[in-house]
Each structure stands twice: as structure tokens, then as C-alpha cells.
CSV table of C-alpha atoms and ligand atoms in Angstrom, one decimal:
chain,number,residue,atom,x,y,z
A,1,UNK,CA,19.6,33.5,-4.3
A,2,UNK,CA,18.7,30.9,-1.7
A,3,UNK,CA,16.8,27.8,-2.7
A,4,UNK,CA,15.1,25.8,0.1
A,5,UNK,CA,14.9,22.1,-0.6
A,6,UNK,CA,16.8,19.6,-2.9
A,7,UNK,CA,13.8,17.8,-4.5
A,8,UNK,CA,13.0,17.9,-8.2
A,9,UNK,CA,11.9,21.6,-8.0
A,10,UNK,CA,14.9,22.9,-6.0
A,11,UNK,CA,17.5,20.9,-8.0
A,12,UNK,CA,16.1,21.8,-11.5
A,13,UNK,CA,16.0,25.5,-10.3
A,14,UNK,CA,19.5,25.3,-8.9
A,15,UNK,CA,20.9,23.7,-12.1
A,16,UNK,CA,19.3,26.3,-14.4
A,17,UNK,CA,20.3,29.3,-12.2
A,18,UNK,CA,23.8,28.1,-11.8
A,19,UNK,CA,24.2,27.7,-15.6
A,20,UNK,CA,22.6,31.1,-16.1
A,21,UNK,CA,25.4,32.6,-14.0
A,22,UNK,CA,23.2,33.3,-10.9
A,23,UNK,CA,25.0,32.9,-7.5
A,24,UNK,CA,22.8,30.5,-5.6
A,25,UNK,CA,22.9,28.1,-2.7
A,26,UNK,CA,20.5,25.1,-2.0
A,27,UNK,CA,19.7,24.5,1.7
A,28,UNK,CA,18.5,20.9,2.3
A,29,UNK,CA,17.3,19.6,5.7
A,30,UNK,CA,18.1,15.9,5.0
A,31,UNK,CA,21.5,14.3,4.3
A,32,UNK,CA,22.6,13.4,0.8
A,33,UNK,CA,22.0,9.7,1.2
A,34,UNK,CA,18.4,10.2,2.3
A,35,UNK,CA,17.7,12.6,-0.6
A,36,UNK,CA,19.1,10.2,-3.1
A,37,UNK,CA,17.1,7.2,-1.9
A,38,UNK,CA,13.6,8.7,-1.2
A,39,UNK,CA,11.3,6.7,-3.5
A,40,UNK,CA,8.2,8.6,-4.5
A,41,UNK,CA,7.3,9.5,-8.2
A,42,UNK,CA,8.1,7.5,-11.2
A,43,UNK,CA,6.0,8.6,-14.1
A,44,UNK,CA,7.5,11.5,-16.1
A,45,UNK,CA,5.3,13.3,-18.6
A,46,UNK,CA,6.6,14.0,-22.1
A,47,UNK,CA,6.8,17.7,-21.4
A,48,UNK,CA,9.0,17.0,-18.3
A,49,UNK,CA,11.4,15.0,-20.5
A,50,UNK,CA,11.5,17.9,-23.0
A,51,UNK,CA,12.4,20.3,-20.3
A,52,UNK,CA,15.1,18.1,-19.0
A,53,UNK,CA,16.3,17.5,-22.6
A,54,UNK,CA,16.5,21.3,-23.2
A,55,UNK,CA,18.8,21.8,-20.3
A,56,UNK,CA,21.0,18.7,-20.7
A,57,UNK,CA,19.6,17.0,-17.6
A,58,UNK,CA,18.1,14.0,-19.2
A,59,UNK,CA,21.0,11.6,-20.0
A,60,UNK,CA,20.2,9.2,-17.1
A,61,UNK,CA,16.5,8.9,-17.8
A,62,UNK,CA,17.1,8.2,-21.5
A,63,UNK,CA,19.6,5.6,-20.6
A,64,UNK,CA,17.8,3.8,-17.7
A,65,UNK,CA,14.2,5.0,-17.9
A,66,UNK,CA,11.5,2.9,-19.5
A,67,UNK,CA,9.0,4.1,-22.1
A,68,UNK,CA,5.4,3.5,-21.0
A,69,UNK,CA,2.1,4.0,-22.9
A,70,UNK,CA,-0.6,1.6,-21.7
A,71,UNK,CA,-3.0,1.5,-18.9
A,72,UNK,CA,-5.5,-1.2,-18.0
A,73,UNK,CA,-8.8,-0.8,-16.2
A,74,UNK,CA,-10.3,-3.7,-14.3
A,75,UNK,CA,-13.8,-3.3,-13.0
A,76,UNK,CA,-16.9,-5.3,-12.2
A,77,UNK,CA,-17.7,-5.0,-15.9
A,78,UNK,CA,-14.5,-6.6,-17.2
A,79,UNK,CA,-11.2,-5.1,-18.3
A,80,UNK,CA,-10.0,-2.9,-21.1
A,81,UNK,CA,-6.7,-1.3,-22.1
A,82,UNK,CA,-5.9,2.1,-23.5
A,83,UNK,CA,-2.7,2.7,-25.5
A,84,UNK,CA,-2.5,6.4,-24.9
A,85,UNK,CA,0.5,6.8,-27.3
A,86,UNK,CA,-2.0,6.3,-30.0
A,87,UNK,CA,-4.6,8.8,-28.6
A,88,UNK,CA,-4.7,12.5,-27.8
A,89,UNK,CA,-1.3,14.1,-28.6
A,90,UNK,CA,0.3,10.6,-29.0
A,91,UNK,CA,2.7,11.1,-26.1
A,92,UNK,CA,4.2,8.5,-23.7
A,93,UNK,CA,5.5,8.5,-20.1
A,94,UNK,CA,9.0,7.8,-19.2
A,95,UNK,CA,9.2,5.6,-16.0
A,96,UNK,CA,12.2,6.7,-14.0
A,97,UNK,CA,12.2,6.6,-10.2
A,98,UNK,CA,12.3,10.0,-8.6
A,99,UNK,CA,15.3,9.1,-6.5
A,100,UNK,CA,17.3,8.4,-9.6
A,101,UNK,CA,16.2,11.7,-11.2
A,102,UNK,CA,17.2,13.6,-8.0
A,103,UNK,CA,20.5,11.8,-8.0
A,104,UNK,CA,21.1,12.9,-11.6
A,105,UNK,CA,20.1,16.5,-10.9
A,106,UNK,CA,22.3,16.6,-7.8
A,107,UNK,CA,25.3,15.1,-9.6
A,108,UNK,CA,25.0,17.7,-12.5
A,109,UNK,CA,24.6,20.5,-10.0
A,110,UNK,CA,27.7,19.5,-7.9
A,111,UNK,CA,29.8,18.7,-11.0
A,112,UNK,CA,29.1,22.2,-12.4
A,113,UNK,CA,30.3,23.7,-9.1
A,114,UNK,CA,26.8,24.3,-7.5
A,115,UNK,CA,26.7,24.9,-3.8
A,116,UNK,CA,24.4,22.8,-1.6
A,117,UNK,CA,24.3,22.6,2.3
A,118,UNK,CA,22.9,19.2,3.4
A,119,UNK,CA,21.6,18.7,6.9
A,120,UNK,CA,20.7,22.4,7.1
A,121,UNK,CA,17.1,23.0,8.0
A,122,UNK,CA,15.5,26.3,7.1
A,123,UNK,CA,13.5,27.5,10.0
A,124,UNK,CA,12.1,30.8,8.8
A,125,UNK,CA,12.1,33.3,6.0
A,126,UNK,CA,12.3,36.7,7.5
A,127,UNK,CA,11.5,40.0,5.8
A,128,UNK,CA,10.1,38.6,2.5
A,129,UNK,CA,8.8,42.1,1.8
A,130,UNK,CA,12.3,43.6,2.1
A,131,UNK,CA,15.0,43.9,-0.5
A,132,UNK,CA,17.2,41.2,1.1
A,133,UNK,CA,15.2,38.6,3.0
A,134,UNK,CA,16.9,36.3,5.5
A,135,UNK,CA,16.6,32.6,5.9
A,136,UNK,CA,17.3,31.4,9.4
A,137,UNK,CA,18.7,27.8,9.6
A,138,UNK,CA,19.9,25.1,12.0
A,139,UNK,CA,22.7,22.8,11.0
A,140,UNK,CA,23.2,19.1,11.8
A,141,UNK,CA,24.9,20.0,15.1
A,142,UNK,CA,22.0,22.3,16.1
A,143,UNK,CA,24.0,25.5,15.4
A,144,UNK,CA,21.9,28.4,14.2
A,145,UNK,CA,22.8,30.4,11.1
A,146,UNK,CA,21.4,32.8,8.6
A,147,UNK,CA,21.5,33.3,4.8
A,148,UNK,CA,20.6,36.5,3.1
A,149,UNK,CA,19.7,36.9,-0.6
A,150,UNK,CA,17.8,39.1,-3.1
A,151,UNK,CA,15.3,36.3,-3.6
A,152,UNK,CA,14.3,33.0,-1.8
A,153,UNK,CA,12.8,30.1,-3.6
A,154,UNK,CA,10.6,27.9,-1.4
A,155,UNK,CA,11.0,24.4,-3.0
A,156,UNK,CA,10.8,22.6,0.4
A,157,UNK,CA,7.5,20.9,0.0
A,158,UNK,CA,4.2,21.0,1.8
A,159,UNK,CA,5.6,21.1,5.4
A,160,UNK,CA,8.6,23.3,4.7
A,161,UNK,CA,9.7,26.6,6.0
A,162,UNK,CA,8.5,28.6,3.0
A,163,UNK,CA,4.9,27.9,3.7
A,164,UNK,CA,5.3,28.2,7.4
A,165,UNK,CA,6.8,31.7,7.0
A,166,UNK,CA,3.9,33.1,5.1
A,167,UNK,CA,2.1,35.6,7.3
A,168,UNK,CA,-1.7,35.1,7.6
A,169,UNK,CA,-3.5,36.6,4.6
A,170,UNK,CA,-0.4,36.8,2.5
A,171,UNK,CA,-1.7,34.2,0.0
A,172,UNK,CA,-5.1,32.5,-0.5
A,173,UNK,CA,-5.1,28.8,0.5
A,174,UNK,CA,-7.5,26.7,-1.5
A,175,UNK,CA,-7.6,23.1,-0.4
A,176,UNK,CA,-9.5,19.9,-0.8
A,177,UNK,CA,-9.5,16.6,1.2
A,178,UNK,CA,-10.7,14.0,-1.2
A,179,UNK,CA,-11.7,11.8,1.8
A,180,UNK,CA,-9.8,8.8,0.4
A,181,UNK,CA,-6.5,7.3,1.6
A,182,UNK,CA,-4.1,4.9,-0.1
A,183,UNK,CA,-1.5,2.5,1.3
A,184,UNK,CA,1.4,3.1,-1.0
A,185,UNK,CA,3.7,0.0,-1.4
A,186,UNK,CA,7.0,-0.6,-3.0
A,187,UNK,CA,7.5,-4.3,-3.7
A,188,UNK,CA,10.7,-6.1,-4.7
A,189,UNK,CA,8.9,-7.9,-7.5
A,190,UNK,CA,8.8,-7.4,-11.2
A,191,UNK,CA,5.8,-5.7,-12.7
A,192,UNK,CA,2.8,-8.1,-13.0
A,193,UNK,CA,1.4,-6.5,-16.1
A,194,UNK,CA,2.9,-4.4,-18.9
A,195,UNK,CA,0.5,-1.6,-18.1
A,196,UNK,CA,-0.5,0.7,-15.3
A,197,UNK,CA,-3.3,-1.2,-13.6
A,198,UNK,CA,-6.3,0.5,-12.2
A,199,UNK,CA,-8.7,-1.8,-10.4
A,200,UNK,CA,-12.0,-0.6,-9.2
A,201,UNK,CA,-13.6,-3.1,-6.7
A,202,UNK,CA,-16.4,-3.1,-4.1
A,203,UNK,CA,-13.6,-3.5,-1.4
A,204,UNK,CA,-11.8,-0.4,-2.7
A,205,UNK,CA,-9.3,0.7,-5.3
A,206,UNK,CA,-6.0,-1.1,-6.1
A,207,UNK,CA,-3.3,0.1,-8.4
A,208,UNK,CA,-0.2,-1.3,-10.1
A,209,UNK,CA,2.6,0.9,-11.5
A,210,UNK,CA,6.0,-0.4,-12.8
A,211,UNK,CA,9.1,1.3,-11.4
A,212,UNK,CA,12.0,-0.9,-12.7
A,213,UNK,CA,12.3,-4.4,-13.9
A,214,UNK,CA,12.8,-5.5,-10.2
A,215,UNK,CA,10.6,-3.1,-8.3
A,216,UNK,CA,6.8,-2.3,-8.6
A,217,UNK,CA,4.6,0.2,-6.8
A,218,UNK,CA,1.2,-0.9,-5.7
A,219,UNK,CA,-1.6,1.1,-4.1
A,220,UNK,CA,-4.5,-0.2,-1.9
A,221,UNK,CA,-7.3,2.1,-0.9
A,222,UNK,CA,-6.9,2.2,2.8
A,223,UNK,CA,-9.0,3.1,5.9
A,224,UNK,CA,-8.2,6.7,6.9
A,225,UNK,CA,-6.0,6.8,10.1
A,226,UNK,CA,-5.3,3.1,10.0
A,227,UNK,CA,-1.5,2.5,10.5
A,228,UNK,CA,0.5,1.3,7.5
A,229,UNK,CA,1.8,-1.8,9.3
A,230,UNK,CA,-1.6,-3.2,10.3
A,231,UNK,CA,-1.6,-6.0,7.7
A,232,UNK,CA,0.9,-8.8,7.1
A,233,UNK,CA,2.6,-9.0,3.7
A,234,UNK,CA,0.5,-12.1,2.8
A,235,UNK,CA,-2.7,-10.2,3.6
A,236,UNK,CA,-1.6,-7.3,1.5
A,237,UNK,CA,-0.8,-9.5,-1.5
A,238,UNK,CA,-4.1,-11.5,-1.0
A,239,UNK,CA,-6.0,-8.2,-1.0
A,240,UNK,CA,-4.2,-6.9,-4.0
A,241,UNK,CA,-5.0,-10.1,-6.0
A,242,UNK,CA,-8.6,-9.9,-4.9
A,243,UNK,CA,-9.1,-6.3,-6.0
A,244,UNK,CA,-7.1,-6.7,-9.2
A,245,UNK,CA,-9.2,-9.8,-10.0
A,246,UNK,CA,-6.2,-12.1,-10.3
A,247,UNK,CA,-8.6,-15.0,-10.5
A,248,UNK,CA,-9.8,-13.8,-13.9
A,249,UNK,CA,-6.7,-12.0,-15.1
A,250,UNK,CA,-3.7,-13.9,-13.7
A,251,UNK,CA,-1.8,-13.8,-10.4
A,252,UNK,CA,0.6,-11.0,-9.3
A,253,UNK,CA,4.3,-11.4,-9.0
A,254,UNK,CA,4.8,-11.4,-5.2
A,255,UNK,CA,7.9,-10.3,-3.4
A,256,UNK,CA,9.1,-8.6,-0.2
A,257,UNK,CA,7.5,-5.2,0.5
A,258,UNK,CA,10.3,-2.7,0.8
A,259,UNK,CA,8.3,0.3,1.8
A,260,UNK,CA,4.8,1.2,2.9
A,261,UNK,CA,3.3,4.5,3.7
A,262,UNK,CA,-0.2,5.9,4.0
A,263,UNK,CA,-1.1,8.7,1.6
A,264,UNK,CA,-4.2,10.8,2.3
A,265,UNK,CA,-5.4,12.1,-1.0
A,266,UNK,CA,-5.4,15.8,-0.4
A,267,UNK,CA,-4.8,18.8,-2.7
A,268,UNK,CA,-4.2,22.4,-2.2
A,269,UNK,CA,-3.0,25.5,-4.1
A,270,UNK,CA,-1.5,28.7,-2.7
A,271,UNK,CA,-2.4,31.8,-4.7
A,272,UNK,CA,-0.4,33.7,-5.7
A,273,UNK,CA,2.8,31.6,-5.7
A,274,UNK,CA,4.7,34.6,-4.4
A,275,UNK,CA,5.0,36.7,-1.3
A,276,UNK,CA,7.4,39.7,-1.9
A,277,UNK,CA,10.8,38.2,-2.5
A,278,UNK,CA,9.7,34.6,-1.6
A,279,UNK,CA,8.6,32.4,-4.6
A,280,UNK,CA,7.0,29.0,-4.2
A,281,UNK,CA,7.5,26.0,-6.5
A,282,UNK,CA,6.6,22.3,-6.5
A,283,UNK,CA,4.7,20.8,-3.6
A,284,UNK,CA,5.4,24.1,-1.6
A,285,UNK,CA,3.2,25.9,-4.2
A,286,UNK,CA,0.6,23.2,-4.7
A,287,UNK,CA,0.1,19.8,-3.2
A,288,UNK,CA,-1.6,17.4,-5.6
A,289,UNK,CA,-2.9,13.9,-4.8
A,290,UNK,CA,-0.8,11.2,-6.5
A,291,UNK,CA,-3.9,9.8,-8.3
A,292,UNK,CA,-2.7,11.2,-11.7
A,293,UNK,CA,1.1,11.3,-11.1
A,294,UNK,CA,1.4,15.1,-11.6
A,295,UNK,CA,3.4,16.4,-8.7
A,296,UNK,CA,7.0,15.9,-9.8
A,297,UNK,CA,6.0,17.0,-13.3
A,298,UNK,CA,4.5,20.3,-12.1
A,299,UNK,CA,7.6,20.8,-9.9
A,300,UNK,CA,9.9,20.6,-12.9
A,301,UNK,CA,7.7,22.8,-15.1
A,302,UNK,CA,7.5,25.5,-12.4
A,303,UNK,CA,11.2,25.4,-11.7
A,304,UNK,CA,11.9,26.1,-15.4
A,305,UNK,CA,9.5,29.0,-15.5
A,306,UNK,CA,10.9,30.4,-12.3
A,307,UNK,CA,14.5,30.0,-13.3
A,308,UNK,CA,14.0,31.9,-16.6
A,309,UNK,CA,12.2,34.7,-14.7
A,310,UNK,CA,14.9,35.0,-12.1
A,311,UNK,CA,17.7,35.0,-14.7
A,312,UNK,CA,15.8,37.8,-16.7
A,313,UNK,CA,15.6,39.8,-13.5
A,314,UNK,CA,19.0,39.2,-11.9
A,315,UNK,CA,21.1,39.0,-15.0
A,316,UNK,CA,19.2,41.4,-17.4
A,317,UNK,CA,17.3,43.7,-15.0
A,318,UNK,CA,13.9,42.6,-16.5
A,319,UNK,CA,11.4,41.9,-13.7
A,320,UNK,CA,8.5,41.2,-16.0
A,321,UNK,CA,8.8,37.3,-15.8
A,322,UNK,CA,8.9,37.4,-12.0
A,323,UNK,CA,5.7,39.6,-12.0
A,324,UNK,CA,4.0,37.0,-14.2
A,325,UNK,CA,5.4,33.8,-12.6
A,326,UNK,CA,2.4,33.0,-10.6
A,327,UNK,CA,-0.1,33.7,-13.4
A,328,UNK,CA,1.9,31.6,-15.8
A,329,UNK,CA,2.0,28.6,-13.5
A,330,UNK,CA,-1.5,28.6,-12.1
A,331,UNK,CA,-3.4,27.4,-15.2
A,332,UNK,CA,-1.1,24.3,-15.4
A,333,UNK,CA,-1.6,23.7,-11.7
A,334,UNK,CA,-5.4,24.0,-11.9
A,335,UNK,CA,-5.5,21.8,-15.0
A,336,UNK,CA,-3.6,19.1,-13.2
A,337,UNK,CA,-5.8,19.4,-10.1
A,338,UNK,CA,-8.9,19.1,-12.2
A,339,UNK,CA,-7.7,15.9,-13.9
A,340,UNK,CA,-6.4,14.5,-10.7
A,341,UNK,CA,-9.8,15.0,-9.0
A,342,UNK,CA,-11.5,13.4,-12.1
A,343,UNK,CA,-9.2,10.3,-11.7
A,344,UNK,CA,-10.1,10.1,-8.0
A,345,UNK,CA,-13.8,10.0,-8.9
A,346,UNK,CA,-13.2,7.5,-11.6
A,347,UNK,CA,-11.4,5.1,-9.4
A,348,UNK,CA,-13.3,5.3,-6.1
A,349,UNK,CA,-16.9,5.0,-5.1
A,350,UNK,CA,-18.7,5.0,-1.8
A,351,UNK,CA,-19.0,1.6,-0.2
A,352,UNK,CA,-22.5,2.0,1.2
A,353,UNK,CA,-25.7,0.5,-0.2
A,354,UNK,CA,-27.9,3.5,0.4
A,355,UNK,CA,-29.5,5.3,-2.5
A,356,UNK,CA,-26.8,8.1,-2.7
A,357,UNK,CA,-23.9,5.5,-2.8
A,358,UNK,CA,-25.7,3.4,-5.4
A,359,UNK,CA,-26.2,6.5,-7.5
A,360,UNK,CA,-22.6,7.6,-7.2
A,361,UNK,CA,-21.3,4.2,-8.1
A,362,UNK,CA,-23.6,4.0,-11.2
A,363,UNK,CA,-22.3,7.3,-12.4
A,364,UNK,CA,-18.7,6.0,-11.9
A,365,UNK,CA,-19.5,3.0,-14.0
A,366,UNK,CA,-21.0,5.1,-16.7
A,367,UNK,CA,-17.8,7.2,-16.7
A,368,UNK,CA,-15.6,4.2,-17.1
A,369,UNK,CA,-17.9,2.9,-19.8
A,370,UNK,CA,-17.6,6.2,-21.7
A,371,UNK,CA,-13.8,5.9,-21.4
A,372,UNK,CA,-14.0,2.3,-22.8
A,373,UNK,CA,-16.2,3.2,-25.8
A,374,UNK,CA,-15.8,6.8,-26.8
A,375,UNK,CA,-12.8,7.9,-28.9
A,376,UNK,CA,-13.3,11.6,-27.9
A,377,UNK,CA,-13.2,10.6,-24.2
A,378,UNK,CA,-10.1,8.5,-24.8
A,379,UNK,CA,-8.4,11.4,-26.6
A,380,UNK,CA,-9.3,13.8,-23.7
A,381,UNK,CA,-8.0,11.2,-21.2
A,382,UNK,CA,-4.7,10.7,-23.0
A,383,UNK,CA,-4.0,14.4,-23.4
A,384,UNK,CA,-4.5,15.0,-19.7
A,385,UNK,CA,-3.0,11.8,-18.5
A,386,UNK,CA,0.4,12.4,-20.1
A,387,UNK,CA,0.3,16.1,-20.3
A,388,UNK,CA,1.1,18.8,-17.7
B,1,RFL,P1,10.1,17.3,-2.5
B,1,RFL,O1,10.4,16.2,-3.4
B,1,RFL,O2,9.2,17.0,-1.3
B,1,RFL,O3,11.4,18.0,-2.0
B,1,RFL,C1,11.4,18.9,-1.0
B,1,RFL,C2,12.8,18.9,-0.3
B,1,RFL,O4,12.8,19.9,0.7
B,1,RFL,C3,13.4,19.4,1.9
B,1,RFL,N1,12.9,20.2,3.0
B,1,RFL,C4,13.7,21.1,3.6
B,1,RFL,N2,14.9,21.6,3.4
B,1,RFL,C5,15.3,22.6,4.1
B,1,RFL,N3,14.6,23.2,5.1
B,1,RFL,C6,13.4,22.7,5.4
B,1,RFL,N4,12.7,23.3,6.4
B,1,RFL,C7,12.8,21.7,4.6
B,1,RFL,N5,11.7,21.0,4.6
B,1,RFL,C8,11.7,20.1,3.6
B,1,RFL,C9,13.0,18.0,1.9
B,1,RFL,O5,13.9,17.2,2.7
B,1,RFL,C10,13.1,17.6,0.4
B,1,RFL,O6,14.4,17.2,0.0
B,1,RFL,O7,9.3,18.5,-3.2
B,1,RFL,P2,9.4,19.0,-4.8
B,1,RFL,O8,10.8,19.3,-5.2
B,1,RFL,O9,8.4,20.1,-4.8
B,1,RFL,O10,8.9,17.8,-5.6
B,1,RFL,C11,7.5,17.3,-5.5
B,1,RFL,C12,7.5,15.8,-5.8
B,1,RFL,O11,8.4,15.2,-4.9
B,1,RFL,C13,6.1,15.3,-5.5
B,1,RFL,O12,5.1,16.1,-6.1
B,1,RFL,C14,5.9,13.9,-6.2
B,1,RFL,O13,6.7,12.9,-5.5
B,1,RFL,C15,4.4,13.5,-6.2
B,1,RFL,N6,4.3,12.1,-6.7
B,1,RFL,C16,4.3,11.8,-8.1
B,1,RFL,N7,4.5,12.9,-9.0
B,1,RFL,C17,4.6,12.6,-10.3
B,1,RFL,O14,4.8,13.6,-11.1
B,1,RFL,N8,4.6,11.3,-10.8
B,1,RFL,C18,4.4,10.2,-10.0
B,1,RFL,O15,4.4,9.1,-10.5
B,1,RFL,C19,4.2,10.5,-8.6
B,1,RFL,N9,4.0,9.4,-7.7
B,1,RFL,C20,4.1,11.0,-5.8
B,1,RFL,C21,4.0,9.7,-6.3
B,1,RFL,C22,4.0,11.2,-4.4
B,1,RFL,C23,3.8,10.2,-3.6
B,1,RFL,N10,3.8,10.4,-2.2
B,1,RFL,C24,4.8,10.0,-1.3
B,1,RFL,C25,2.9,11.5,-1.7
B,1,RFL,C26,3.8,8.6,-5.5
B,1,RFL,C27,3.7,8.9,-4.1
B,1,RFL,C28,3.5,7.7,-3.1
């Protein structure tokens, strides 16, 4: 078994297969230090924690992760909070930076004797319709190589070799560009509120999400194609305070900006999540905009489903789970895509003053008002917000 990519999907899959007695190798393009320091997700759903618990992979997140259960909306109509641990299914998030989760998964895998090749870039998956497909690779010194296996798991993200290797027409590609971009920021500053902050403002969306006691993630709705380094740190903080209405609700804790990147809010789904012996999981299977913090959670869920199906096939000769892998995952993926798109519409409106823009913004306000006042809306929100 060859696994492409050592992100959450590839490493959960690797751990479960190795423990299930399946011979596997993980091929990772980047070096170990890069993989262990790449800051991305932070909000883990309750179901993700249950999966990691089930397989003994959750010790670090229970020790160092923070429980989180409140979000705060700030709009032209004031602010309100939702404690989603008291709504819907009564579940909470665990805030645990993705690079720490990846470090834990990697440590477990290597300690258990798992095989991983860093700085080994998969170039192509050849013969996915054959009994033993081949993965062509290039190592850090540019030397070519090849790995053969009964199955290949493409867990190498949206721009990886698994997607690139799919012949035209092998899968259907459903995609949406939400037409919105965010400047994602990591600041060396403690969180400014004890909640996820969602600010809707005439100048655009701003978001606040805790990561650790010292580091906070912020988002600013950003002009498409505008480089991430256009603004000075002071200008970024001034704009965050303006959109988050610091004048009414208190200033933000400022600090050096450690990282900034532009994220275009885009989503896509490949159907089915399989082409012959090549299976897709995580961002390689479906890219989801970070508006609802679902990507890493879906990656872990799909990896667990795929691992069980592969063990059933390879260890017990039962191919049923593999045949149903795609159909089992797709309802979760589409549910998350639906909620993520709903969040985008909740948090962004057109900036124009024409009739269409005014109409859309009034609908957005009505939606936020329903969320503020209706218990059934709040239950629905909570169930989808923490669920996968
Ligand atoms: P990853 O994590 O991208 O890992 C893929 C790995 O594959 C390697 N790779 C290759 N290796 C070999 N050969 C090749 N040709 C290769 N090409 C790539 C890469 O180096 C990498 O190590 O994919 P995976 O495992 O599918 O995990 C997906 C998640 O990383 C992603 O969905 C989340 O980060 C999305 N996301 C969030 N998800 C959440 O569930 N909760 C959050 O709070 C959350 N916040 C976020 C996010 C994504 C963000 N960005 C950067 C888009 C916040 C942000 C800003």
C-alpha cells in the first residue's frame, strides 16, 4: 500500500493501516520540519476527537488542546453570542493547531515502526486500472524512483499527484468559486475574545479564532489577486479593529504577524473518490473553503473509513468496504460543503449600492437575525457547526 502525503488524511490512514498489519509506506514531498510546522487548521470537531480517541491517537490534543464552545457575531445590528455546547447535539470543538496534530500522528507512526519517505515527491500514478499500479517519484537529490503496490491512497491535497494522474473523464469534478478571498493571518498575540468572532461589516468580513494562549488566527476579507504583503501590520490591525467594531466592543490584543496568506474561498468535490486502485481522501478528494473549518475534520473521517475498508480487503479478502468507500464519504462531504457555503453567505454580502446588492444584504441580515432569535435555527447551526 502506498500513501501519498503526510497530512492529517495520510497520517491517520498510515497509523490505522500499520496497526491493522497492512504493509504501507507514506511518500511525502516536504521535509519533516516543514510538515511539522505548517500552520493551517485548528478547530477539531467532536467526532474527529472520537475517531482519534478510538485509535489511541488523541493523547496530545487532550493534554494541550483547548475546549471551545462559543461564537460571537458582530454586525451593524449589534452583537450576540451562541454557546453551541448548549444547542444542537451539545458538542464542543477542541482547538488544537494542525501542525501539532500532524506532529503527534507522525510520532505515533514512526514509534510504531511505520515507514515514511520525506522529500520524496510523487510525480504520477501509473496503471491505476491494473492490479499493481506504480507511483513514480523524485527524491530530494532529483533521483527518479518507483513504488508499486496493490492500492494507492491519494492524500496529497488539491495540487498533488493523485488528482493530476486522473485521466480525463475518470471522475466528475464539481466545483464552485465563491468569489470571495480572505487574508489569513497568524498573530503572536493572545486571543482578544473568549469566542470565535465573526464580524460582518460594510468594508468586508473579519474573523477571530483562538489557536493557543499566545497565538491567534485572524481573517480579513481581501481583494481577489491582491498580494498578501500589500498592507503594513499597523494597517492590518487598524482594519481588523474597524471591522470587529473595537470602538464598541473593546480593542484587540495586537502583536507581530507571524504568517499571512491569501485564501480564495473555493470548493470542489471529485466523484467518485476512486479510480481503479487509486483512492482519494482529504483535500485530494474534496477541497472545502475554510469558512466552516471542516477540511481537516473530513480528512480524518475519510481516512478512518478508508483504513477499515482497506484492512477488510487486504487482510480479510472482503472488498465490500472499498466498493462502498466513495458512497459512504460523499454524504458527509456534501453536508459539509452545504454548511460551508451557508456560512459564506451569512458572513459576506456584496459591497455595491445597486438594488441587487441591497436586496442580498437585507437577506443576509434577516438570516443573522433568525440565528439570533430562533432556537430551532440555533440548534441547526450548532449541529452543523461542530458536526461532520
Ligand atoms: P494536507 O494537509 O494538505 O496534506 C497533504 C500532504 O501531501 C503532501 N504532498 C505531496 N507528497 C508527495 N507527493 C506529492 N506530489 C505531494 N503533493 C503534496 C503535502 O506536502 C502535504 O504534506 O492535506 P490533508 O491531509 O487532506 O488535510 C487537509 C487539511 O490540511 C485541510 O483541509 C485543512 O487545513 C483545512 N482548514 C481547516 N480545516 C479544519 O477542519 N478546521 C480548521 O480550523 C481549518 N482551518 C484550513 C483552516 C485551511 C486553511 N488554508 C491554508 C486553506 C485554515 C486555513 C487558513
